Short mmCIF file of C-alpha atoms in Angstrom, two decimals:
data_model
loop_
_atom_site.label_atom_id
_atom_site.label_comp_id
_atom_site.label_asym_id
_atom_site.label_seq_id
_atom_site.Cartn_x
_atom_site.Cartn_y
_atom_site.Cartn_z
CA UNK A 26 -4.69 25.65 13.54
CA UNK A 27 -5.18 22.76 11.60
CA UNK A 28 -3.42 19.53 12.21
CA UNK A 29 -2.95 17.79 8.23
CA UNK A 30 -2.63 20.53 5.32
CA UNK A 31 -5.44 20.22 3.24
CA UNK A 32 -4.54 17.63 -0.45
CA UNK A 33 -5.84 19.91 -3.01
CA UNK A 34 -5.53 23.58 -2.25
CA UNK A 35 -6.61 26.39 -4.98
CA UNK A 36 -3.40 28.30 -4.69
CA UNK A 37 -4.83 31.05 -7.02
CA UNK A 38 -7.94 31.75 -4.78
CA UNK A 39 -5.40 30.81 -1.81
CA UNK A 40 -3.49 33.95 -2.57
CA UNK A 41 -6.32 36.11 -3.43
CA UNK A 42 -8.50 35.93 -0.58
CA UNK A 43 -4.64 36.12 1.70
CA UNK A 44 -5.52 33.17 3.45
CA UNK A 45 -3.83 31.70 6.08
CA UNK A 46 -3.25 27.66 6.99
CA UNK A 47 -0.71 26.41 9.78
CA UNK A 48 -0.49 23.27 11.43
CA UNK A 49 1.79 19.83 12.23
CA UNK A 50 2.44 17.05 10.78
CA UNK A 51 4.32 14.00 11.74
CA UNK A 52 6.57 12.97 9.95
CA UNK A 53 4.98 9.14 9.18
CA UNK A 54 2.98 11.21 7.13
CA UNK A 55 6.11 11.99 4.68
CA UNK A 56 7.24 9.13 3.09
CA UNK A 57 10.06 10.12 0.93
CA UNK A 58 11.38 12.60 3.45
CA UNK A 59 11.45 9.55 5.73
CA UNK A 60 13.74 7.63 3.64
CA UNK A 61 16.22 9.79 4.14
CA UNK A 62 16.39 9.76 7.91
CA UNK A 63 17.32 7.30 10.30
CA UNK A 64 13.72 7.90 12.30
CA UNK A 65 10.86 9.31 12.14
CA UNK A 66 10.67 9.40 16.04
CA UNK A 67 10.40 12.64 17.71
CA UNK A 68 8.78 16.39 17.11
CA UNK A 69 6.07 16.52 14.28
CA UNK A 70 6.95 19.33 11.88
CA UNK A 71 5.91 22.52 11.95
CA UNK A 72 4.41 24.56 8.82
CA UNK A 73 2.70 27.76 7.76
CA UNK A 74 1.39 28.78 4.25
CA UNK A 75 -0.04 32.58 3.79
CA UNK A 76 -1.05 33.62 0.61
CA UNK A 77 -1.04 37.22 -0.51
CA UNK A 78 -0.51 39.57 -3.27
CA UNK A 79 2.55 41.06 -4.27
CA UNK A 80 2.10 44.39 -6.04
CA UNK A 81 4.25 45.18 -9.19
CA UNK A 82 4.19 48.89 -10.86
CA UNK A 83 1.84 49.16 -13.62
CA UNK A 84 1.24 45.22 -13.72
CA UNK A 85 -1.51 43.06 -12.61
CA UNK A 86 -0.85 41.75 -8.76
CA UNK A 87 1.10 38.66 -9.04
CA UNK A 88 -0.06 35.90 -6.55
CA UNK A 89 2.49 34.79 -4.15
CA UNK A 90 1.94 32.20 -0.79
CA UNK A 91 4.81 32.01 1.74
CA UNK A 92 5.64 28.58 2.89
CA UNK A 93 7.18 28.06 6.43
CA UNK A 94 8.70 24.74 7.66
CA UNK A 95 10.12 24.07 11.04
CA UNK A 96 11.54 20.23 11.94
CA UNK A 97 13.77 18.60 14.10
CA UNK A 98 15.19 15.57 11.71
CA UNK A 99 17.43 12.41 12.68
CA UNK A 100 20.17 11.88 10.48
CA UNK A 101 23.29 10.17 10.17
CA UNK A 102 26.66 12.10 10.66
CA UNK A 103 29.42 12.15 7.81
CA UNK A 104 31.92 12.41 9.54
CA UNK A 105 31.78 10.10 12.54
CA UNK A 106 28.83 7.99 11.13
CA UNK A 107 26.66 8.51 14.85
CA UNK A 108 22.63 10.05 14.74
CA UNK A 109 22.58 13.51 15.13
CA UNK A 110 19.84 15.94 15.04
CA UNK A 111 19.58 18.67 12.39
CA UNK A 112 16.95 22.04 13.11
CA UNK A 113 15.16 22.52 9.75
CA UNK A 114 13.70 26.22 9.62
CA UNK A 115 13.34 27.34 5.96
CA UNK A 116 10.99 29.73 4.06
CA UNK A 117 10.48 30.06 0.72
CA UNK A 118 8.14 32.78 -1.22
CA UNK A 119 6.29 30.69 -4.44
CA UNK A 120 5.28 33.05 -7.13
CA UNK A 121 2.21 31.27 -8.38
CA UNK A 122 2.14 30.44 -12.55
CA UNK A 123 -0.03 28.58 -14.86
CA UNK A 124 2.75 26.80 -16.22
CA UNK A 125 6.23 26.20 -15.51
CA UNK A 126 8.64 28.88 -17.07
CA UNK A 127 11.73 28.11 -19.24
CA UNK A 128 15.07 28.35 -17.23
CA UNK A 129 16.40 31.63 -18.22
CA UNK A 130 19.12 33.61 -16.20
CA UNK A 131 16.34 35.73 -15.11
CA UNK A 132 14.39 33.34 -13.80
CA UNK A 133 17.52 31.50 -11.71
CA UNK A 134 18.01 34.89 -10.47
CA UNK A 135 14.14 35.40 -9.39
CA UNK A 136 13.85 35.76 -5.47
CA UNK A 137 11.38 33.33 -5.43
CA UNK A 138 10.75 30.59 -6.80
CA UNK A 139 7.88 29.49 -9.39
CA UNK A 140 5.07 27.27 -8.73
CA UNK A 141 2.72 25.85 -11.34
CA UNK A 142 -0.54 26.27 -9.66
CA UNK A 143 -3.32 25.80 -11.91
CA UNK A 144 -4.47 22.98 -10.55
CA UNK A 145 -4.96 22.10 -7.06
CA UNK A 146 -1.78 21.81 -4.86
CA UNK A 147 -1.32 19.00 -2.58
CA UNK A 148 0.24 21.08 0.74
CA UNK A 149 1.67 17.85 2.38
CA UNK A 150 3.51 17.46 -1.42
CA UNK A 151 4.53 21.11 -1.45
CA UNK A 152 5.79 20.95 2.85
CA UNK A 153 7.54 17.40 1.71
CA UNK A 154 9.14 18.96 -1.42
CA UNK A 155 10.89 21.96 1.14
CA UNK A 156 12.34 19.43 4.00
CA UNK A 157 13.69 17.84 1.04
CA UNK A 158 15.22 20.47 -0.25
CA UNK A 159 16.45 22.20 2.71
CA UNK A 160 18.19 18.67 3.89
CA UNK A 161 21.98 19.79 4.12
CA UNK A 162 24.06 17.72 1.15
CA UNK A 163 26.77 16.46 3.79
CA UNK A 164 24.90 16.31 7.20
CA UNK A 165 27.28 16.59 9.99
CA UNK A 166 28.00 17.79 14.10
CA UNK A 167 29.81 20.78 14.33
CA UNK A 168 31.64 18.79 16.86
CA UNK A 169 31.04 14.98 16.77
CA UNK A 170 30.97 13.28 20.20
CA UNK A 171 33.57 11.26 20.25
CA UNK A 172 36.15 14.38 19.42
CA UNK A 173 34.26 16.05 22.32
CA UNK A 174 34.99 13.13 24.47
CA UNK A 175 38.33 12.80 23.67
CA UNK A 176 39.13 16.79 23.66
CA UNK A 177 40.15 16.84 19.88
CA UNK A 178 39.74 19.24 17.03
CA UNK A 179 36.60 18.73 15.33
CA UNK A 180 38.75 19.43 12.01
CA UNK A 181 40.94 16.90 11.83
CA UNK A 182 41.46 13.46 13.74
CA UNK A 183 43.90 12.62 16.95
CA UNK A 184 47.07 11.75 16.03
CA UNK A 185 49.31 8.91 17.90
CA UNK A 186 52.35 10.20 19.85
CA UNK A 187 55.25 11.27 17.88
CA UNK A 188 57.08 7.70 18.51
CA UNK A 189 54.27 5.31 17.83
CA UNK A 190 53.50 7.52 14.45
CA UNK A 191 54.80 5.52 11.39
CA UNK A 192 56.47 7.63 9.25
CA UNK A 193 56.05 6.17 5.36
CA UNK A 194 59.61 7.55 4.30
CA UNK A 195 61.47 6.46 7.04
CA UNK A 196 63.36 3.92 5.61
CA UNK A 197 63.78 5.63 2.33
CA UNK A 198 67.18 6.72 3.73
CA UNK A 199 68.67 3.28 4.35
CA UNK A 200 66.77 1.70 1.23
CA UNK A 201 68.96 4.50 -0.55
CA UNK A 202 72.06 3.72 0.95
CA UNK A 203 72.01 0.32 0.61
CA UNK A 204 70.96 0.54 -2.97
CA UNK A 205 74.58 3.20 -4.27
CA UNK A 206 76.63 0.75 -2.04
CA UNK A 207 75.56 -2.28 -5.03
#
């Protein structure tokens, strides 16, 4: 087990020889993931890469690594605007490529995704890139604690008793009235 993924990884060779790198990192070590969280306090994330090759009838093997990230991240509620805690656990398959291929419907459809890899690959990059990614768009509690608390619906806010409730059309009956009586 190694602790920091390695800065400039030969996916190619990675894949061919199946190797197999997993570790932790903390997450000082990610600075743009960090902007987007309200700490950087707590469990150091979790990641695996495996490399292998996938076989393909009456084609060369094409050479694939499997990334694995697990994370417990702090972020910032939606919908009541407290810290919550959101469980990361994504994997993604990269189909290694020389250079990046157009975007076809074929390849948005592709089960995996495509990785320019003839260079060396920066893991930390590559783990940062996937927290990113698999950040939820509107982060929020499936039940926020002060709905807990207070025994409401997570769906939609407490409402005031039926008398103190102001009713906007209320007086559109009198306003009415008073306006065919001129």
């Amino acid at each position: 087990m190694t602790s920091r993924p390695p800065h400039a990884l030969a996916l190619f060779d990675f894949a061919r020889v199946e190797g197999e790198l997993r570790g932790a990192v903390q997450l000082s070590a990610l600075p743009r993931l960090r902007e987007l969280l309200e700490g950087d306090e707590g469990t150091p994330v979790e990641w695996a890469l495996r490399g292998f090759q996938r076989e393909r009838t009456g084609l060369r093997p094409q050479a694939m690594v499997a990334l694995r990230v697990r994370a417990e991240l702090r972020l910032i509620c939606q919908r009541c605007l407290q810290e919550m805690t959101q469980v990361i656990e994504d994997a993604v398959d990269f189909r290694l490529v020389i250079d990046e291929p157009p975007m076809t419907l074929e390849e948005l459809e592709a089960e995996d995704e495509a990785l320019p890899a003839e260079d060396p690959v920066d893991v930390l990059e590559l783990i940062e890139d996937q927290l990113i990614l698999a950040l939820p768009l509107v982060p929020m509690h499936a039940v926020c604690p002060q709905s807990r608390e207070a025994g409401q619906s997570p769906a939609r806010p407490a409402q005031a008793p039926e008398e103190e409730r102001q009713h906007p059309f209320a007086n559109l009956r009198d306003l009415l009235g008073s306006a065919k009586k001129r």
